[in-house]
mmCIF file of C-alpha atoms in Angstrom:
data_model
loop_
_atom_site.group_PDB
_atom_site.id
_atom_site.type_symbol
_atom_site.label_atom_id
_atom_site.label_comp_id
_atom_site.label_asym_id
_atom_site.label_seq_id
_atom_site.Cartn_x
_atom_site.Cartn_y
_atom_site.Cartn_z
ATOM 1 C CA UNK A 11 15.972 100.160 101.476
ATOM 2 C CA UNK A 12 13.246 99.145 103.531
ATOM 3 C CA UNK A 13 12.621 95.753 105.189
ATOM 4 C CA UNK A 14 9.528 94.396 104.054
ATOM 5 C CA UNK A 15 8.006 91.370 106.119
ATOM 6 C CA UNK A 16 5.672 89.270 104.509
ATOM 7 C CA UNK A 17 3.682 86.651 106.626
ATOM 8 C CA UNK A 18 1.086 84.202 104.980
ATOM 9 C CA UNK A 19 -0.156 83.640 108.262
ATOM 10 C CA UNK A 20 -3.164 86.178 109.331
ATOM 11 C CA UNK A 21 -2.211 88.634 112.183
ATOM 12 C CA UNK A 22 -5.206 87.152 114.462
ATOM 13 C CA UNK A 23 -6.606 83.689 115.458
ATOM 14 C CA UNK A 24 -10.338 83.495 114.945
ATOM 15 C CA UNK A 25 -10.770 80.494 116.709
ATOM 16 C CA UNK A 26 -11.325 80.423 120.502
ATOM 17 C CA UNK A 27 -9.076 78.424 122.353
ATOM 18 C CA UNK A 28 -8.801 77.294 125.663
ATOM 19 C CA UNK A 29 -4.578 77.933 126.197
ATOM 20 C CA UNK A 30 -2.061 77.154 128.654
ATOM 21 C CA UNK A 31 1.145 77.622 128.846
ATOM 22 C CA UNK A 32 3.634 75.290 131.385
ATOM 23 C CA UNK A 33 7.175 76.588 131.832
ATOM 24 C CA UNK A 34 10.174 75.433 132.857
ATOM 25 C CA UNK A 35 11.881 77.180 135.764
ATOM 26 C CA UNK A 36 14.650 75.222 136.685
ATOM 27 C CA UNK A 37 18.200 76.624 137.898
ATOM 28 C CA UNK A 38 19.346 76.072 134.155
ATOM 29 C CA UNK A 39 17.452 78.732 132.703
ATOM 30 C CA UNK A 40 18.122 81.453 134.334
ATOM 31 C CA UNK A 41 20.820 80.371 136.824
ATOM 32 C CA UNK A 42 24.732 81.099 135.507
ATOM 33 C CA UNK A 43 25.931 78.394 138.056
ATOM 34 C CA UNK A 44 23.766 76.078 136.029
ATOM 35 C CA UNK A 45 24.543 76.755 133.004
ATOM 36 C CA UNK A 46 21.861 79.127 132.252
ATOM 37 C CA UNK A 47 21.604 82.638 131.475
ATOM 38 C CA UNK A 48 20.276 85.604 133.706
ATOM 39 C CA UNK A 49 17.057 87.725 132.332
ATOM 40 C CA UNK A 50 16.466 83.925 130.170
ATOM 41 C CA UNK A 51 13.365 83.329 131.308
ATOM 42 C CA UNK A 52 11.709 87.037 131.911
ATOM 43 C CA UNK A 53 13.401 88.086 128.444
ATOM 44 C CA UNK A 54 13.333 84.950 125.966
ATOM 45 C CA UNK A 55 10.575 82.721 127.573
ATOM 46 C CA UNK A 56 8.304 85.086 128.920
ATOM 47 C CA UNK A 57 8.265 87.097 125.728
ATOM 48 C CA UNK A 58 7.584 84.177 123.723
ATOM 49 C CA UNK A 59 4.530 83.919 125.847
ATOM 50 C CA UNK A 60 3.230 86.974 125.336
ATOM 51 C CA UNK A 61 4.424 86.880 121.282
ATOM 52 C CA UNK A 62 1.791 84.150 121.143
ATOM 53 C CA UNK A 63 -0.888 85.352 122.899
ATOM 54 C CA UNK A 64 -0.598 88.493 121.095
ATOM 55 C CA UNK A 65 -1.984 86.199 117.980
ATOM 56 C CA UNK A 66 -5.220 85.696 119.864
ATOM 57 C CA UNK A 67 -8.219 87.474 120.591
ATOM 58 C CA UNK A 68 -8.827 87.515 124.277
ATOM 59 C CA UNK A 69 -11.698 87.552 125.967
ATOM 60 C CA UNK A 70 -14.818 84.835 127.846
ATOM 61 C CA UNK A 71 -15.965 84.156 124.724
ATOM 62 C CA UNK A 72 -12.726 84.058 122.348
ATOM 63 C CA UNK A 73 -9.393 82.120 123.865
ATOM 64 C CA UNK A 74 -8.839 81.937 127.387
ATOM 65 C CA UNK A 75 -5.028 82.002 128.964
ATOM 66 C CA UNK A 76 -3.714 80.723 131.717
ATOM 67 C CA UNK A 77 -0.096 80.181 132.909
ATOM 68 C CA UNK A 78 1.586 77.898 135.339
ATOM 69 C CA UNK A 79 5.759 77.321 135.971
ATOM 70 C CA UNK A 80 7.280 74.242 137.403
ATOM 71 C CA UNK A 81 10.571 73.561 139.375
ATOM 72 C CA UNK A 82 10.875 71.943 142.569
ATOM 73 C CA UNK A 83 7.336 72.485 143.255
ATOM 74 C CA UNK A 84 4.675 73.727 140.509
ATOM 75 C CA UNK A 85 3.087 77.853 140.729
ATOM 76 C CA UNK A 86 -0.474 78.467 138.684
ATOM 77 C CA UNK A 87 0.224 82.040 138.105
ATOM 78 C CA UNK A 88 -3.168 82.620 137.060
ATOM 79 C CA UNK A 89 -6.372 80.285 135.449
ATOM 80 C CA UNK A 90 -8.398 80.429 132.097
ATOM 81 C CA UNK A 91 -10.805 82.449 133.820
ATOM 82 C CA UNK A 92 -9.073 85.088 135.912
ATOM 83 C CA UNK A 93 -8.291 87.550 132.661
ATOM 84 C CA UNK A 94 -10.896 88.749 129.878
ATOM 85 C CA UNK A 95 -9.090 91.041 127.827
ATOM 86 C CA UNK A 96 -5.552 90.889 126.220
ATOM 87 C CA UNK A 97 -4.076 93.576 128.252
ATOM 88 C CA UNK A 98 -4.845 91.888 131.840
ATOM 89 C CA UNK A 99 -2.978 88.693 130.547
ATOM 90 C CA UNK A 100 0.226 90.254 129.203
ATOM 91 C CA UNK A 101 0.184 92.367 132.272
ATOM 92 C CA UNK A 102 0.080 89.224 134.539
ATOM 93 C CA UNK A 103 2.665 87.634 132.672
ATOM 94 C CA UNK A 104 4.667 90.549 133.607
ATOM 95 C CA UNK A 105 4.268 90.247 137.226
ATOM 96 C CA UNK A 106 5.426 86.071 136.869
ATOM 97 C CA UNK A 107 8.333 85.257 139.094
ATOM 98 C CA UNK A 108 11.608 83.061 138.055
ATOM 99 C CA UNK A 109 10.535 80.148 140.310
ATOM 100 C CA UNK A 110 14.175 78.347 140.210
ATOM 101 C CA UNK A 111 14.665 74.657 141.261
ATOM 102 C CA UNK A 112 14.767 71.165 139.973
ATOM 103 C CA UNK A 113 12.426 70.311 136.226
ATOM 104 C CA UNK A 114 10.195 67.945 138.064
ATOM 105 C CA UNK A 115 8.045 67.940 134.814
ATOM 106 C CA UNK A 116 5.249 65.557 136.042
ATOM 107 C CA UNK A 117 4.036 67.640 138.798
ATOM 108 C CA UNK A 118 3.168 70.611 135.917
ATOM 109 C CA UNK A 119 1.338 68.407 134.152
ATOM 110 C CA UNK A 120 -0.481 67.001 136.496
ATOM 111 C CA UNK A 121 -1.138 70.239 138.137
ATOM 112 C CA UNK A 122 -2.577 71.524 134.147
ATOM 113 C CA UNK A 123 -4.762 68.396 134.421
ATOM 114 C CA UNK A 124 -6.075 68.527 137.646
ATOM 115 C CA UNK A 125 -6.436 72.332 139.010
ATOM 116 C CA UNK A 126 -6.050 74.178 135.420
ATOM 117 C CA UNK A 127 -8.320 72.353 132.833
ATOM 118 C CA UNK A 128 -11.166 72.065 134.625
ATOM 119 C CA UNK A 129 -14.906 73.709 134.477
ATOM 120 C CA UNK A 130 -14.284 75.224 138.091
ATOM 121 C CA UNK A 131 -11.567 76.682 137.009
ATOM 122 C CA UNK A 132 -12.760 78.334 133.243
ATOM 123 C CA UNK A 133 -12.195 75.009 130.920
ATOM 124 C CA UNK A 134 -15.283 74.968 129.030
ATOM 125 C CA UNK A 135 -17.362 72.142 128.190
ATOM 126 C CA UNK A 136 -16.830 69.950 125.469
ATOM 127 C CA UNK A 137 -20.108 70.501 123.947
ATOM 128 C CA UNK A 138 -18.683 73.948 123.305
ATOM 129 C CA UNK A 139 -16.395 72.738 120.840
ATOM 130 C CA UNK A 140 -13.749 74.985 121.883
ATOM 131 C CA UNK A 141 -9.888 73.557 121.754
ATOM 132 C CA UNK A 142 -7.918 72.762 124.386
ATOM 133 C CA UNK A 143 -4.041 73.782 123.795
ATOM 134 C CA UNK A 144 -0.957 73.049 126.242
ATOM 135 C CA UNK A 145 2.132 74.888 125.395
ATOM 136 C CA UNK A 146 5.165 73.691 126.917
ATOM 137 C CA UNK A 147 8.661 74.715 127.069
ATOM 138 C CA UNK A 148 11.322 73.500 129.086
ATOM 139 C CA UNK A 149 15.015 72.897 128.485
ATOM 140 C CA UNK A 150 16.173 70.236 131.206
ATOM 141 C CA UNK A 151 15.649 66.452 131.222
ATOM 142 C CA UNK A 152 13.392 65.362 134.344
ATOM 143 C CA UNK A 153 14.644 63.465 137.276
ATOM 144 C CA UNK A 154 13.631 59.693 138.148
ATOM 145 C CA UNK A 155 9.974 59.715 138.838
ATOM 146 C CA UNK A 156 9.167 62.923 137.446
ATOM 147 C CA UNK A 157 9.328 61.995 133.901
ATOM 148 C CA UNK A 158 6.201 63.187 131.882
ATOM 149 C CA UNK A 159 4.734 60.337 129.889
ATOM 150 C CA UNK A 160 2.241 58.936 132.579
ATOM 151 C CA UNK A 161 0.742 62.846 132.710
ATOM 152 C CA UNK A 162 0.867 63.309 129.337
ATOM 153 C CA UNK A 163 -1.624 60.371 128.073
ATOM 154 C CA UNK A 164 -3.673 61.762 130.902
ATOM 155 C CA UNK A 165 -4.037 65.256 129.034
ATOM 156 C CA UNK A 166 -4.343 63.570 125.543
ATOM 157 C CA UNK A 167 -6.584 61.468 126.947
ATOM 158 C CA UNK A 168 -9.106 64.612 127.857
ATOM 159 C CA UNK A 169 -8.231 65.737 124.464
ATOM 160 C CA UNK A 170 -5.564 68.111 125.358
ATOM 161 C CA UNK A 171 -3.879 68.945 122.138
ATOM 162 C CA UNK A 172 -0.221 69.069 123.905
ATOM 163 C CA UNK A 173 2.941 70.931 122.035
ATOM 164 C CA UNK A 174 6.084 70.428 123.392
ATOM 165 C CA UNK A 175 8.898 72.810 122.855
ATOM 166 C CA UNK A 176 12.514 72.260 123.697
ATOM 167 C CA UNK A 177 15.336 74.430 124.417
ATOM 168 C CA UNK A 178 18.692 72.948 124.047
ATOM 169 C CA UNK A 179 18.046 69.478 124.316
ATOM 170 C CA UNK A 180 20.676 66.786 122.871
ATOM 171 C CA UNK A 181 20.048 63.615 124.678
ATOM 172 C CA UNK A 182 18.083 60.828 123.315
ATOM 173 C CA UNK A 183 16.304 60.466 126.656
ATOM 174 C CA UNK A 184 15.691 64.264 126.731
ATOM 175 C CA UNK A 185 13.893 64.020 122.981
ATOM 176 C CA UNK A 186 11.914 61.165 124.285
ATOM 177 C CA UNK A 187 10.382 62.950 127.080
ATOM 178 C CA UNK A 188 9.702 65.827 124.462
ATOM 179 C CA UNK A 189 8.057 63.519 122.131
ATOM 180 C CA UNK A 190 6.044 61.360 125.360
ATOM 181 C CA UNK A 191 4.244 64.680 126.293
ATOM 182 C CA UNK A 192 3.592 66.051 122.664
ATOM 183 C CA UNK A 193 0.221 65.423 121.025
ATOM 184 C CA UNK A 194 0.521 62.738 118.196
ATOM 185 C CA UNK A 195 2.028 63.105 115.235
ATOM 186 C CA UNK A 196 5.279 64.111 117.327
ATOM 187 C CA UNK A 197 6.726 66.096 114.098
ATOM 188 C CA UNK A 198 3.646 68.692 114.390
ATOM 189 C CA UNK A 199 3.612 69.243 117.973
ATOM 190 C CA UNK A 200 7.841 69.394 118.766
ATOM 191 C CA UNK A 201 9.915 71.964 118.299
ATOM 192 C CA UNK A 202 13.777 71.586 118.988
ATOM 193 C CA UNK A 203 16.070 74.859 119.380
ATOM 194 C CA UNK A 204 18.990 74.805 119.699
ATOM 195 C CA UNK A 205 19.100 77.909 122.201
ATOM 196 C CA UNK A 206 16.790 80.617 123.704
ATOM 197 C CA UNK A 207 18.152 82.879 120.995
ATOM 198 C CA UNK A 208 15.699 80.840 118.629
ATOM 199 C CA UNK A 209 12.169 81.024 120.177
ATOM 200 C CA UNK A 210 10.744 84.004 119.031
ATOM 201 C CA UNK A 211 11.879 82.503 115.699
ATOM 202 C CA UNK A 212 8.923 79.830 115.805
ATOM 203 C CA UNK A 213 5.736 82.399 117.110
ATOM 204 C CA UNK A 214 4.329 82.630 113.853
ATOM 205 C CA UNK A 215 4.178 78.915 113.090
ATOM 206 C CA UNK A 216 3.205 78.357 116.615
ATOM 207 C CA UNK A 217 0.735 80.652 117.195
ATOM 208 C CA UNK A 218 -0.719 79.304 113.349
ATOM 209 C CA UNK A 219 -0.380 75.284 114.549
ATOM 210 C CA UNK A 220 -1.870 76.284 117.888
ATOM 211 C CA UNK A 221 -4.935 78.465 116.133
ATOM 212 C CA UNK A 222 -5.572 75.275 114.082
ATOM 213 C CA UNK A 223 -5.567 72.740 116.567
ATOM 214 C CA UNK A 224 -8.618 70.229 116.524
ATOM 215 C CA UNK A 225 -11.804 70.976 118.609
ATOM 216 C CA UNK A 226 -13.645 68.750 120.332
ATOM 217 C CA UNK A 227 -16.012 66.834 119.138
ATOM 218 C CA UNK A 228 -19.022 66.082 121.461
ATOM 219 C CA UNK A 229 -18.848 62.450 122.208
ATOM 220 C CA UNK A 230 -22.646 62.450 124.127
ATOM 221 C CA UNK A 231 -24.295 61.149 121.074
ATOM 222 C CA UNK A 232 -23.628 57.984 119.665
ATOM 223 C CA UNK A 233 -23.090 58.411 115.780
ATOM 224 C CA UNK A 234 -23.951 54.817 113.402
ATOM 225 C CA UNK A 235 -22.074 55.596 110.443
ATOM 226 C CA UNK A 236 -23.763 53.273 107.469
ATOM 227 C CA UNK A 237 -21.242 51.683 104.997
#
């Protein structure tokens, strides 16, 4: 008999969407010596990536993509405005390297906020309206000083809708950093799996979640709201 899947989420997000992804590419993913597994992160995470921007319509005026993966040091693979159709961003995913290294988590986040949402660099305005999405994944615990909260309230703060997905993680202190960097209410913007077996397991509701995230509202005016 056939296999019949049916989805009641639609095949394409209408909304535009300003999207970035931050990955984790510390020794443990990929590294055997580390505990990870080789082809993890070009054959679990990277096709998660491109499972969820297969959702969205790309192009200037639709969602913009860009990528960035953190280690010892932080890479931005490429910027919301360097690819206008969906083909040029999967193929750029493709060409992403394994960086390997420590999961010095603050230094990706600050390098989203600072060099990746930003006007120069394809961010749009927020009298646009358009959403601003963070996609994280990582599946280590940060070292002293590099923990994420501090960055984290700086991206919420420029209404950064932030969702934090982790691979593996058991410690209490590893959930927390999870929760620190995922937009409020934590339960809507975490995922936990248990392995990298699991992720393409959650596109659909992530790529729905992510589709639906709040735009911005246009703060310029002030609004007296009679009672």
């Amino acid at each position: 008999a056939a296999h019949v899947h049916v989805s009641v989420i639609p095949d394409a997000c209408q909304s535009p969407i300003d999207l970035i992804f931050l990955l984790d590419g510390s020794g443990s993913i990929d590294n055997e010596v580390y505990g990870g597994t080789l082809g993890t992160f070009d054959n679990r995470m990277l096709e998660f990536v491109k499972s969820v921007v297969n959702f969205f319509d790309i192009a200037d005026d639709q969602t913009r993509v860009g990528v960035a993966t953190f280690a010892n040091s932080v890479t931005t693979n490429f910027q919301l405005k360097d690819h206008k159709t969906k083909e040029a961003v999967l193929s750029a995913i493709d060409e992403i390297n394994y960086p390997e290294g420590g999961t010095r988590t603050r230094l990706g986040l600050a390098e989203v906020r600072q060099n990746m949402f930003t006007a120069a660099n394809g961010m749009r305005a927020d009298k646009e309206g358009i959403a601003r999405v963070l996609v994280t994944i990582t599946d280590g615990q940060a070292p002293p000083t590099y923990e994420p909260k501090d960055e984290a309230e700086a991206l919420h703060a420029l209404n950064v809708n932030v969702f934090a997905v982790g691979v593996g993680v058991n410690s209490q202190t590893q959930l927390n950093e999870l929760n620190d960097m995922a937009s409020d209410p934590d339960d809507k913007h975490t995922y936990n799996l248990k392995s990298f077996n699991a992720i393409q397991d959650i596109v659909e509701s992530m790529s729905a979640t992510t589709c639906d995230a709040p735009t911005i509202v246009d703060t310029g005016t002030d609004v007296t709201l009679q009672v």
